[in-house]
């Protein structure tokens, strides 16, 4: 009944009447996402009628009402089939100021029309394969990048940027060809990085360092939404970058990583928005070549170094291990380096563990990121080792019992999800410099058995990667308890069927094989 009345007015009424009836329809169906199939034909005709109105010279308020109803109707895939034509797409591109001949965004009164047109395009492109093909034909990605450049450094048009970015994300998600076009032809990496810089109001203090105001206000909801959409679009643009990374791209990736470091150190308007912002930053950091992630940490200034020395001197002399990491003025410092961003990633990881669900989607990206950072960057590994695997003092409880980060990660080593337990074990193994004896010290043999079996290290030894030879510090508690560990050893069968320590059993089989070869 609503569609029938609206269709009648759209076909025969003047602009004022059309605006009123469509505004009423929009108010009533604003939250409608499922439609009755009996009125499907009427909705198709209403869509067609609205497009015919939009090509006329009508007031801005009437345009907005038409577009709001079109956005609601475009949630229905079946309705889109007959109305998704090149001509209708071009109408929306014109209203969204996506035509290349439009050089400015000066008329503020037009902004609601631009925003609603972009919203309609988002729905139509997402729900219609025909629209996706037409987007390629109309070179929509290039037009969206051009509109973004018009929006540069103009915060009062955040809604336009937000839905422009959302449409870029959808196009790059649905078309691999558009990812390549954005990455190379349209210079999407620097363009989208600049969008993030603008959203965060970044002020650079060095080539890859930005000023952080810990007492500053949180991001506004609009700035946060823009940043999240830009992060998602950048993820698609860089999804294969680690495979095709060229040395000439290092600077751009480092700039992006520095912007992401800034992102990790600021907060959104709510805790949930902050987590969403940081989650997308983690996902994007996973696409950055690991050699460029060194910008996540930075040396202290001369003033900060002097403050650190004073703070260290104030610690008791018997707290040597604790002297390595100092928290002052909200800054996490380790070995003369600012580790704030790494500490945020570690806290983010622990929060995801504590959630207790969706580990594969929510936890593995940050665990993988921390693992690769630790493997490639010594200072990051040493800092994380200090935080996750501090000198062992509790030797009475099993490694998986307790509430420390180590206890939580050890519990994940026997998780039912293979991918989750593999990455948790890998992270701890890297923190132990891939030394079996060190891993067993912190996790116990039973928890580590899966990883060691997969690596062929059940008899001991170390992994394939090289690490510095800095020594682990054993506490007195661990030194006293260490001999008791010998009560549990990996065992194997000798050729005669008797049980013996696994290393001895393997050696005996090796001797037999050598003898057999000599006989042959």
Short mmCIF file of C-alpha atoms in Angstrom, two decimals:
data_model
loop_
_atom_site.label_atom_id
_atom_site.label_comp_id
_atom_site.label_asym_id
_atom_site.label_seq_id
_atom_site.Cartn_x
_atom_site.Cartn_y
_atom_site.Cartn_z
CA UNK A 1 0.00 0.00 0.00
CA UNK A 2 2.86 2.39 0.84
CA UNK A 3 4.58 1.66 -2.48
CA UNK A 4 1.36 2.13 -4.43
CA UNK A 5 0.67 5.56 -2.93
CA UNK A 6 4.30 6.67 -3.33
CA UNK A 7 4.38 5.46 -6.94
CA UNK A 8 1.22 7.39 -7.79
CA UNK A 9 2.64 10.66 -6.43
CA UNK A 10 6.07 10.10 -8.02
CA UNK A 11 4.47 9.63 -11.42
CA UNK A 12 1.98 12.48 -11.31
CA UNK A 13 2.88 14.85 -8.49
CA UNK A 14 4.98 17.99 -8.30
CA UNK A 15 8.30 18.22 -6.45
CA UNK A 16 6.83 19.28 -3.09
CA UNK A 17 4.34 16.42 -3.01
CA UNK A 18 7.00 13.91 -4.12
CA UNK A 19 9.31 15.08 -1.34
CA UNK A 20 6.61 14.71 1.32
CA UNK A 21 5.38 11.26 0.31
CA UNK A 22 8.91 9.88 -0.07
CA UNK A 23 9.99 11.37 3.24
CA UNK A 24 7.07 9.60 4.91
CA UNK A 25 8.01 6.34 3.18
CA UNK A 26 11.63 6.75 4.27
CA UNK A 27 10.68 7.44 7.89
CA UNK A 28 8.48 4.35 7.99
CA UNK A 29 10.95 1.95 6.34
CA UNK A 30 14.27 3.32 7.59
CA UNK A 31 15.00 0.09 9.50
CA UNK A 32 13.49 -2.28 6.90
CA UNK A 33 15.90 -4.84 5.48
CA UNK A 34 13.48 -7.63 4.52
CA UNK A 35 10.65 -6.97 2.10
CA UNK A 36 7.41 -8.73 1.22
CA UNK A 37 7.68 -10.57 -2.08
CA UNK A 38 4.06 -9.65 -2.92
CA UNK A 39 5.03 -5.98 -3.39
CA UNK A 40 8.18 -6.69 -5.38
CA UNK A 41 6.82 -5.43 -8.69
CA UNK A 42 5.60 -2.19 -7.10
CA UNK A 43 9.04 -1.56 -5.60
CA UNK A 44 10.68 -2.07 -9.00
CA UNK A 45 8.33 0.47 -10.57
CA UNK A 46 8.94 2.88 -7.70
CA UNK A 47 12.71 2.63 -8.30
CA UNK A 48 12.20 3.33 -12.00
CA UNK A 49 9.96 6.28 -11.18
CA UNK A 50 12.52 7.76 -8.77
CA UNK A 51 15.29 7.63 -11.39
CA UNK A 52 12.99 9.51 -13.80
CA UNK A 53 12.46 12.19 -11.17
CA UNK A 54 16.20 12.48 -10.45
CA UNK A 55 17.04 13.49 -14.02
CA UNK A 56 14.77 16.53 -13.66
CA UNK A 57 15.69 19.91 -12.23
CA UNK A 58 14.20 19.50 -8.75
CA UNK A 59 15.02 21.11 -5.38
CA UNK A 60 17.78 19.65 -3.22
CA UNK A 61 15.33 18.52 -0.53
CA UNK A 62 13.38 16.49 -3.11
CA UNK A 63 16.64 14.94 -4.41
CA UNK A 64 17.57 13.86 -0.90
CA UNK A 65 14.14 12.27 -0.29
CA UNK A 66 14.35 10.40 -3.62
CA UNK A 67 17.82 9.09 -2.81
CA UNK A 68 16.88 8.04 0.73
CA UNK A 69 14.04 5.87 -0.60
CA UNK A 70 16.25 4.53 -3.39
CA UNK A 71 18.85 3.56 -0.75
CA UNK A 72 16.20 1.64 1.21
CA UNK A 73 14.85 -0.12 -1.88
CA UNK A 74 18.37 -1.03 -3.05
CA UNK A 75 18.67 -3.37 -0.05
CA UNK A 76 16.48 -5.79 -2.06
CA UNK A 77 18.59 -7.59 -4.66
CA UNK A 78 15.58 -8.62 -6.74
CA UNK A 79 14.45 -5.04 -7.16
CA UNK A 80 17.86 -3.99 -8.51
CA UNK A 81 17.87 -6.28 -11.56
CA UNK A 82 15.74 -4.15 -13.91
CA UNK A 83 16.92 -0.74 -12.66
CA UNK A 84 20.70 -1.34 -12.68
CA UNK A 85 21.53 0.18 -16.06
CA UNK A 86 24.41 2.28 -17.28
CA UNK A 87 22.13 5.30 -17.57
CA UNK A 88 20.89 4.99 -13.99
CA UNK A 89 24.42 4.48 -12.66
CA UNK A 90 25.50 7.64 -14.49
CA UNK A 91 22.66 9.57 -12.82
CA UNK A 92 24.02 8.57 -9.40
CA UNK A 93 27.61 9.37 -10.42
CA UNK A 94 26.53 12.85 -11.47
CA UNK A 95 24.69 13.48 -8.22
CA UNK A 96 27.67 12.17 -6.22
CA UNK A 97 29.98 14.67 -7.99
CA UNK A 98 31.97 11.79 -9.40
CA UNK A 99 32.08 13.14 -12.94
CA UNK A 100 35.63 14.16 -13.71
CA UNK A 101 34.50 17.56 -15.02
CA UNK A 102 33.27 18.61 -11.56
CA UNK A 103 36.24 20.44 -10.09
CA UNK A 104 35.04 21.64 -6.73
CA UNK A 105 32.94 20.93 -3.66
CA UNK A 106 31.98 24.46 -2.78
CA UNK A 107 28.21 24.24 -2.32
CA UNK A 108 27.59 22.94 1.19
CA UNK A 109 23.89 22.60 0.36
CA UNK A 110 24.79 19.82 -2.09
CA UNK A 111 26.63 17.69 0.47
CA UNK A 112 23.54 15.71 1.61
CA UNK A 113 22.83 14.81 -2.02
CA UNK A 114 26.44 13.65 -2.54
CA UNK A 115 26.36 11.54 0.64
CA UNK A 116 23.02 9.88 -0.18
CA UNK A 117 24.15 9.17 -3.75
CA UNK A 118 27.30 7.46 -2.44
CA UNK A 119 25.20 5.42 0.00
CA UNK A 120 22.97 4.28 -2.88
CA UNK A 121 26.02 3.32 -4.94
CA UNK A 122 27.41 1.30 -2.00
CA UNK A 123 24.20 -0.73 -1.74
CA UNK A 124 23.79 -1.18 -5.48
CA UNK A 125 27.41 -2.22 -6.09
CA UNK A 126 27.31 -4.65 -3.16
CA UNK A 127 24.01 -6.26 -4.17
CA UNK A 128 24.22 -6.27 -7.98
CA UNK A 129 26.72 -8.11 -10.17
CA UNK A 130 25.61 -5.96 -13.09
CA UNK A 131 26.52 -2.83 -11.11
CA UNK A 132 29.92 -4.33 -10.34
CA UNK A 133 30.58 -4.82 -14.05
CA UNK A 134 29.32 -1.34 -14.86
CA UNK A 135 31.69 0.06 -12.20
CA UNK A 136 34.61 -1.27 -14.23
CA UNK A 137 33.20 0.12 -17.46
CA UNK A 138 32.58 3.54 -15.92
CA UNK A 139 36.01 3.58 -14.24
CA UNK A 140 34.37 4.21 -10.89
CA UNK A 141 37.53 3.61 -8.84
CA UNK A 142 39.37 6.47 -10.58
CA UNK A 143 36.39 8.79 -10.05
CA UNK A 144 36.30 7.93 -6.34
CA UNK A 145 40.02 8.66 -5.97
CA UNK A 146 39.50 12.00 -7.69
CA UNK A 147 36.68 12.85 -5.27
CA UNK A 148 38.93 11.92 -2.34
CA UNK A 149 41.55 14.38 -3.55
CA UNK A 150 38.88 17.10 -3.64
CA UNK A 151 38.10 16.28 -0.02
CA UNK A 152 41.73 16.54 1.12
CA UNK A 153 42.19 18.32 4.46
CA UNK A 154 38.54 19.38 4.62
CA UNK A 155 37.18 17.85 7.79
CA UNK A 156 33.68 19.26 7.44
CA UNK A 157 32.98 16.82 4.63
CA UNK A 158 33.88 13.65 6.55
CA UNK A 159 30.63 11.92 5.55
CA UNK A 160 31.52 12.27 1.88
CA UNK A 161 35.01 10.83 2.50
CA UNK A 162 33.60 8.00 4.62
CA UNK A 163 31.21 6.67 1.96
CA UNK A 164 33.69 7.33 -0.85
CA UNK A 165 36.14 5.12 1.07
CA UNK A 166 33.48 2.49 1.76
CA UNK A 167 32.71 2.26 -1.95
CA UNK A 168 36.43 1.96 -2.73
CA UNK A 169 36.67 -0.84 -0.18
CA UNK A 170 33.73 -2.69 -1.76
CA UNK A 171 35.11 -2.34 -5.28
CA UNK A 172 38.58 -3.54 -4.25
CA UNK A 173 37.01 -6.41 -2.31
CA UNK A 174 34.88 -7.59 -5.23
CA UNK A 175 37.41 -7.05 -8.06
CA UNK A 176 41.06 -8.07 -7.93
CA UNK A 177 41.67 -5.96 -11.06
CA UNK A 178 40.62 -2.85 -9.16
CA UNK A 179 43.09 -3.69 -6.38
CA UNK A 180 45.90 -3.61 -8.92
CA UNK A 181 44.56 -0.41 -10.50
CA UNK A 182 44.37 1.29 -7.11
CA UNK A 183 47.83 0.11 -6.09
CA UNK A 184 49.72 1.19 -9.19
CA UNK A 185 47.76 3.31 -11.67
CA UNK A 186 45.81 5.41 -9.16
CA UNK A 187 48.52 5.63 -6.47
CA UNK A 188 46.07 4.37 -3.89
CA UNK A 189 48.71 3.62 -1.24
CA UNK A 190 49.91 7.22 -0.74
CA UNK A 191 46.42 8.63 -1.31
CA UNK A 192 44.75 6.47 1.33
CA UNK A 193 47.67 6.94 3.71
CA UNK A 194 47.15 10.71 3.41
CA UNK A 195 43.48 10.20 4.27
CA UNK A 196 44.59 8.50 7.49
CA UNK A 197 47.05 11.28 8.25
CA UNK A 198 44.23 13.80 7.86
CA UNK A 199 41.81 11.80 10.03
CA UNK A 200 44.42 11.53 12.80
CA UNK A 201 45.67 15.15 12.39
CA UNK A 202 49.23 13.83 12.38
CA UNK A 203 52.13 16.22 12.97
CA UNK A 204 55.47 14.71 11.99
CA UNK A 205 58.48 15.21 14.27
CA UNK A 206 60.83 13.13 12.12
CA UNK A 207 60.65 11.19 8.87
CA UNK A 208 58.76 8.29 10.44
CA UNK A 209 57.82 9.70 13.85
CA UNK A 210 54.69 11.62 14.81
CA UNK A 211 53.83 13.69 17.86
CA UNK A 212 51.58 11.84 20.31
CA UNK A 213 49.44 13.81 22.75
CA UNK A 214 48.47 11.29 25.44
CA UNK A 215 46.23 13.88 27.08
CA UNK A 216 44.51 14.92 23.87
CA UNK A 217 40.83 14.32 23.10
CA UNK A 218 39.69 11.06 21.47
CA UNK A 219 38.89 10.92 17.78
CA UNK A 220 35.43 12.07 16.85
CA UNK A 221 32.94 9.43 15.60
CA UNK A 222 33.23 10.81 12.07
CA UNK A 223 37.04 10.77 12.08
CA UNK A 224 37.02 7.24 13.48
CA UNK A 225 34.62 5.97 10.82
CA UNK A 226 36.69 7.58 8.05
CA UNK A 227 39.86 6.02 9.42
CA UNK A 228 38.29 2.56 9.66
CA UNK A 229 37.06 2.71 6.06
CA UNK A 230 40.48 3.88 4.87
CA UNK A 231 42.20 1.05 6.77
CA UNK A 232 39.89 -1.52 5.17
CA UNK A 233 40.48 -0.12 1.68
CA UNK A 234 44.25 -0.05 2.27
CA UNK A 235 44.14 -3.67 3.38
CA UNK A 236 42.70 -4.69 0.01
CA UNK A 237 45.19 -2.54 -1.89
CA UNK A 238 48.19 -4.05 -0.07
CA UNK A 239 46.95 -7.60 0.46
CA UNK A 240 49.70 -9.14 -1.69
CA UNK A 241 52.41 -6.56 -1.03
CA UNK A 242 54.63 -8.87 1.02
CA UNK A 243 55.01 -11.05 -2.10
CA UNK A 244 55.90 -8.30 -4.57
CA UNK A 245 57.68 -5.83 -2.29
CA UNK A 246 60.32 -3.74 -4.07
CA UNK A 247 63.05 -1.79 -2.35
CA UNK A 248 61.74 1.38 -3.98
CA UNK A 249 58.47 0.93 -2.05
CA UNK A 250 60.17 0.83 1.37
CA UNK A 251 59.66 4.52 2.08
CA UNK A 252 55.94 4.43 1.36
CA UNK A 253 55.43 1.31 3.47
CA UNK A 254 57.40 2.83 6.32
CA UNK A 255 55.28 5.99 6.19
CA UNK A 256 52.16 3.84 6.34
CA UNK A 257 53.56 1.80 9.24
CA UNK A 258 54.38 5.03 11.09
CA UNK A 259 50.79 6.22 10.57
CA UNK A 260 49.56 2.87 11.91
CA UNK A 261 51.83 3.25 14.94
CA UNK A 262 50.12 6.59 15.59
CA UNK A 263 46.75 4.86 15.14
CA UNK A 264 47.60 2.32 17.85
CA UNK A 265 48.46 5.07 20.31
CA UNK A 266 45.20 7.03 20.04
CA UNK A 267 41.65 6.17 21.04
CA UNK A 268 38.23 6.47 19.47
CA UNK A 269 35.04 7.89 20.97
CA UNK A 270 34.16 4.58 22.66
CA UNK A 271 35.99 1.46 23.79
CA UNK A 272 34.32 -0.62 21.06
CA UNK A 273 35.28 1.88 18.36
CA UNK A 274 38.86 1.94 19.65
CA UNK A 275 39.03 -1.86 19.43
CA UNK A 276 37.58 -1.80 15.89
CA UNK A 277 40.10 0.86 14.88
CA UNK A 278 43.03 -1.07 16.36
CA UNK A 279 41.79 -4.36 14.89
CA UNK A 280 41.85 -2.91 11.38
CA UNK A 281 45.29 -1.41 12.03
CA UNK A 282 46.56 -4.86 13.07
CA UNK A 283 45.15 -6.42 9.91
CA UNK A 284 46.85 -3.80 7.74
CA UNK A 285 50.18 -4.11 9.57
CA UNK A 286 50.11 -7.80 8.63
CA UNK A 287 50.41 -6.71 4.97
CA UNK A 288 53.45 -4.50 5.58
CA UNK A 289 56.79 -6.11 4.64
CA UNK A 290 58.35 -7.16 7.94
CA UNK A 291 61.54 -5.23 7.17
CA UNK A 292 59.51 -2.00 7.30
CA UNK A 293 58.02 -2.68 10.73
CA UNK A 294 61.08 -1.30 12.47
CA UNK A 295 59.29 2.08 12.59
CA UNK A 296 56.88 0.66 15.18
CA UNK A 297 59.63 1.34 17.71
CA UNK A 298 61.79 4.45 17.83
CA UNK A 299 64.81 5.68 19.81
CA UNK A 300 64.23 7.99 22.72
CA UNK A 301 65.12 11.66 22.47
CA UNK A 302 68.07 12.98 24.48
CA UNK A 303 65.68 14.32 27.12
CA UNK A 304 63.83 11.00 27.37
CA UNK A 305 67.13 9.11 27.60
CA UNK A 306 68.22 11.25 30.54
CA UNK A 307 64.88 10.66 32.26
CA UNK A 308 65.20 6.92 31.69
CA UNK A 309 68.66 6.82 33.28
CA UNK A 310 67.32 8.62 36.34
CA UNK A 311 64.40 6.20 36.60
CA UNK A 312 66.67 3.16 36.28
CA UNK A 313 68.97 4.45 39.01
CA UNK A 314 65.99 4.71 41.32
CA UNK A 315 65.25 0.98 41.02
CA UNK A 316 66.71 -1.35 43.68
CA UNK A 317 69.90 -3.07 42.58
CA UNK A 318 68.40 -6.53 43.10
CA UNK A 319 65.74 -5.81 40.43
CA UNK A 320 68.07 -6.18 37.47
CA UNK A 321 65.54 -7.93 35.21
CA UNK A 322 62.89 -5.35 35.92
CA UNK A 323 65.32 -2.56 35.03
CA UNK A 324 65.07 -3.50 31.38
CA UNK A 325 61.54 -2.13 31.05
CA UNK A 326 60.46 1.20 32.51
CA UNK A 327 57.04 2.86 32.34
CA UNK A 328 57.15 6.62 32.70
CA UNK A 329 54.93 9.44 31.49
CA UNK A 330 52.69 6.82 29.84
CA UNK A 331 55.66 5.71 27.73
CA UNK A 332 56.88 2.09 27.69
CA UNK A 333 60.66 2.12 27.31
CA UNK A 334 63.00 -0.82 26.69
CA UNK A 335 66.71 -0.73 25.94
CA UNK A 336 66.53 2.94 24.98
CA UNK A 337 63.59 2.41 22.59
CA UNK A 338 59.99 3.58 22.78
CA UNK A 339 57.88 0.41 22.87
CA UNK A 340 54.42 1.94 23.29
CA UNK A 341 53.01 0.54 20.05
CA UNK A 342 54.30 -2.98 20.75
CA UNK A 343 52.84 -2.82 24.25
CA UNK A 344 49.46 -1.81 22.77
CA UNK A 345 49.62 -4.80 20.41
CA UNK A 346 50.43 -7.09 23.33
CA UNK A 347 47.51 -5.72 25.36
CA UNK A 348 45.25 -6.07 22.34
CA UNK A 349 46.32 -9.70 21.99
CA UNK A 350 45.59 -10.43 25.64
CA UNK A 351 42.12 -8.86 25.38
CA UNK A 352 41.37 -11.08 22.39
CA UNK A 353 42.49 -14.14 24.36
CA UNK A 354 40.28 -13.13 27.28
CA UNK A 355 37.24 -12.92 24.99
CA UNK A 356 37.42 -16.68 24.64
CA UNK A 357 35.82 -16.89 21.19
CA UNK A 358 36.50 -16.23 17.49
CA UNK A 359 40.19 -16.89 18.01
CA UNK A 360 40.91 -17.63 14.36
CA UNK A 361 39.51 -14.31 13.12
CA UNK A 362 40.25 -12.14 16.14
CA UNK A 363 43.45 -13.48 17.66
CA UNK A 364 45.59 -15.09 14.96
CA UNK A 365 46.27 -11.83 13.02
CA UNK A 366 47.84 -10.07 16.01
CA UNK A 367 49.70 -13.22 17.12
CA UNK A 368 51.11 -13.67 13.61
CA UNK A 369 52.13 -10.02 13.51
CA UNK A 370 53.94 -10.19 16.86
CA UNK A 371 55.63 -13.45 15.83
CA UNK A 372 57.02 -11.97 12.61
CA UNK A 373 58.09 -8.75 14.35
CA UNK A 374 59.90 -10.80 16.99
CA UNK A 375 61.61 -12.98 14.42
CA UNK A 376 62.87 -10.02 12.39
CA UNK A 377 63.59 -7.35 15.03
CA UNK A 378 65.74 -8.19 18.04
CA UNK A 379 64.62 -5.32 20.28
CA UNK A 380 60.96 -6.20 19.75
CA UNK A 381 61.63 -9.86 20.55
CA UNK A 382 63.57 -9.03 23.70
CA UNK A 383 60.88 -6.63 24.91
CA UNK A 384 58.11 -9.19 24.29
CA UNK A 385 60.18 -11.90 25.98
CA UNK A 386 60.52 -9.64 29.00
CA UNK A 387 56.75 -9.04 29.07
CA UNK A 388 55.47 -12.52 28.18
CA UNK A 389 58.20 -14.79 29.57
CA UNK A 390 59.80 -12.95 32.48
CA UNK A 391 62.32 -14.78 34.73
CA UNK A 392 60.54 -17.88 36.01
CA UNK A 393 59.68 -17.64 39.70
CA UNK A 394 56.50 -19.72 40.02
CA UNK A 395 57.81 -23.28 39.69
CA UNK A 396 55.12 -25.00 41.72
CA UNK A 397 52.17 -24.63 39.32
CA UNK A 398 51.89 -26.09 35.85
CA UNK A 399 52.67 -23.62 33.02
CA UNK A 400 49.04 -23.52 31.85
CA UNK A 401 47.70 -22.71 35.32
CA UNK A 402 47.34 -19.04 36.18
CA UNK A 403 46.30 -15.67 34.78
CA UNK A 404 49.53 -14.31 33.31
CA UNK A 405 49.98 -13.79 29.57
CA UNK A 406 52.33 -16.80 29.56
CA UNK A 407 49.69 -19.01 31.21
CA UNK A 408 47.06 -17.91 28.68
CA UNK A 409 49.30 -18.56 25.69
CA UNK A 410 50.40 -21.96 27.02
CA UNK A 411 46.74 -22.96 27.33
CA UNK A 412 46.29 -22.04 23.66
CA UNK A 413 49.07 -24.48 22.70
CA UNK A 414 46.56 -27.34 23.18
CA UNK A 415 43.54 -25.53 21.68
CA UNK A 416 41.19 -27.57 19.49
CA UNK A 417 41.70 -25.19 16.55
CA UNK A 418 44.89 -26.29 14.80
CA UNK A 419 45.68 -22.84 13.42
CA UNK A 420 45.28 -21.18 16.82
CA UNK A 421 47.49 -23.62 18.70
CA UNK A 422 50.14 -23.54 15.98
CA UNK A 423 50.54 -19.76 15.99
CA UNK A 424 50.46 -19.57 19.81
CA UNK A 425 53.21 -22.19 20.03
CA UNK A 426 55.19 -20.52 17.24
CA UNK A 427 55.06 -17.16 19.03
CA UNK A 428 56.44 -18.61 22.26
CA UNK A 429 59.04 -20.64 20.34
CA UNK A 430 60.33 -17.47 18.63
CA UNK A 431 60.47 -15.63 21.96
CA UNK A 432 62.64 -18.53 23.16
CA UNK A 433 64.92 -18.01 20.12
CA UNK A 434 63.64 -21.36 18.80
CA UNK A 435 65.57 -23.23 21.51
CA UNK A 436 63.80 -26.36 22.65
CA UNK A 437 65.26 -26.30 26.17
CA UNK A 438 64.09 -22.71 26.69
CA UNK A 439 60.60 -23.46 25.34
CA UNK A 440 60.22 -26.48 27.63
CA UNK A 441 61.33 -24.37 30.57
CA UNK A 442 58.38 -22.01 30.10
CA UNK A 443 55.68 -24.29 28.66
CA UNK A 444 56.34 -27.85 29.76
CA UNK A 445 56.92 -30.82 27.51
CA UNK A 446 53.29 -31.89 27.10
CA UNK A 447 52.16 -28.46 25.90
CA UNK A 448 55.08 -28.11 23.50
CA UNK A 449 54.95 -31.66 22.08
CA UNK A 450 52.77 -30.74 19.08
CA UNK A 451 55.10 -28.03 17.82
CA UNK A 452 58.22 -30.07 18.51
CA UNK A 453 56.82 -33.09 16.68
CA UNK A 454 55.93 -30.95 13.67
CA UNK A 455 59.46 -29.48 13.66
CA UNK A 456 61.22 -32.81 14.23
CA UNK A 457 62.64 -31.50 17.52
CA UNK A 458 61.23 -33.95 20.06
CA UNK A 459 64.77 -34.97 20.95
CA UNK A 460 65.84 -31.36 21.53
CA UNK A 461 67.90 -28.83 19.61
CA UNK A 462 66.76 -25.58 18.02
CA UNK A 463 64.93 -24.24 14.97
CA UNK A 464 66.37 -23.07 11.67
CA UNK A 465 66.48 -19.32 12.32
CA UNK A 466 69.51 -17.55 13.79
CA UNK A 467 69.19 -15.40 16.91
CA UNK A 468 71.67 -13.46 19.01
CA UNK A 469 73.38 -15.40 21.77
CA UNK A 470 72.31 -13.25 24.72
CA UNK A 471 71.91 -15.50 27.73
CA UNK A 472 68.71 -16.29 29.57
CA UNK A 473 68.70 -15.44 33.27
CA UNK A 474 67.53 -18.30 35.51
CA UNK A 475 66.06 -17.36 38.87
CA UNK A 476 67.14 -19.10 42.04
CA UNK A 477 63.66 -20.66 42.21
CA UNK A 478 64.12 -22.22 38.77
CA UNK A 479 67.68 -23.37 39.46
CA UNK A 480 66.48 -25.21 42.56
CA UNK A 481 63.56 -26.82 40.71
CA UNK A 482 65.40 -27.62 37.49
CA UNK A 483 66.82 -31.02 38.59
CA UNK A 484 63.26 -32.23 39.29
CA UNK A 485 62.36 -31.73 35.65
CA UNK A 486 64.39 -34.79 34.88
CA UNK A 487 61.49 -36.85 36.26
CA UNK A 488 59.77 -36.37 32.89
CA UNK A 489 61.64 -37.18 29.71
CA UNK A 490 60.58 -37.98 26.15
CA UNK A 491 60.95 -41.74 25.73
CA UNK A 492 61.21 -44.10 22.79
CA UNK A 493 61.58 -47.82 21.96
CA UNK A 494 64.99 -49.34 21.34
CA UNK A 495 65.37 -51.95 18.57
CA UNK A 496 65.05 -54.68 21.20
CA UNK A 497 61.67 -53.30 22.34
CA UNK A 498 62.76 -51.80 25.64
CA UNK A 499 62.03 -48.19 26.63
CA UNK A 500 64.86 -45.65 26.74
CA UNK A 501 65.24 -41.86 26.50
CA UNK A 502 64.16 -40.78 23.01
CA UNK A 503 67.55 -39.35 22.02
CA UNK A 504 69.31 -42.64 22.82
CA UNK A 505 66.68 -44.65 20.93
CA UNK A 506 67.11 -42.45 17.82
CA UNK A 507 70.88 -42.82 17.98
CA UNK A 508 70.62 -46.62 18.06
CA UNK A 509 68.36 -46.63 14.99
CA UNK A 510 70.88 -44.38 13.20
CA UNK A 511 73.68 -46.88 13.95
CA UNK A 512 71.60 -49.76 12.54
CA UNK A 513 70.89 -47.80 9.34
CA UNK A 514 74.57 -46.99 8.85
CA UNK A 515 75.52 -50.66 9.36
CA UNK A 516 72.89 -51.76 6.82
CA UNK A 517 74.24 -49.28 4.27
CA UNK A 518 77.81 -50.53 4.75
CA UNK A 519 76.68 -54.15 4.24
CA UNK A 520 74.91 -53.27 0.99
#
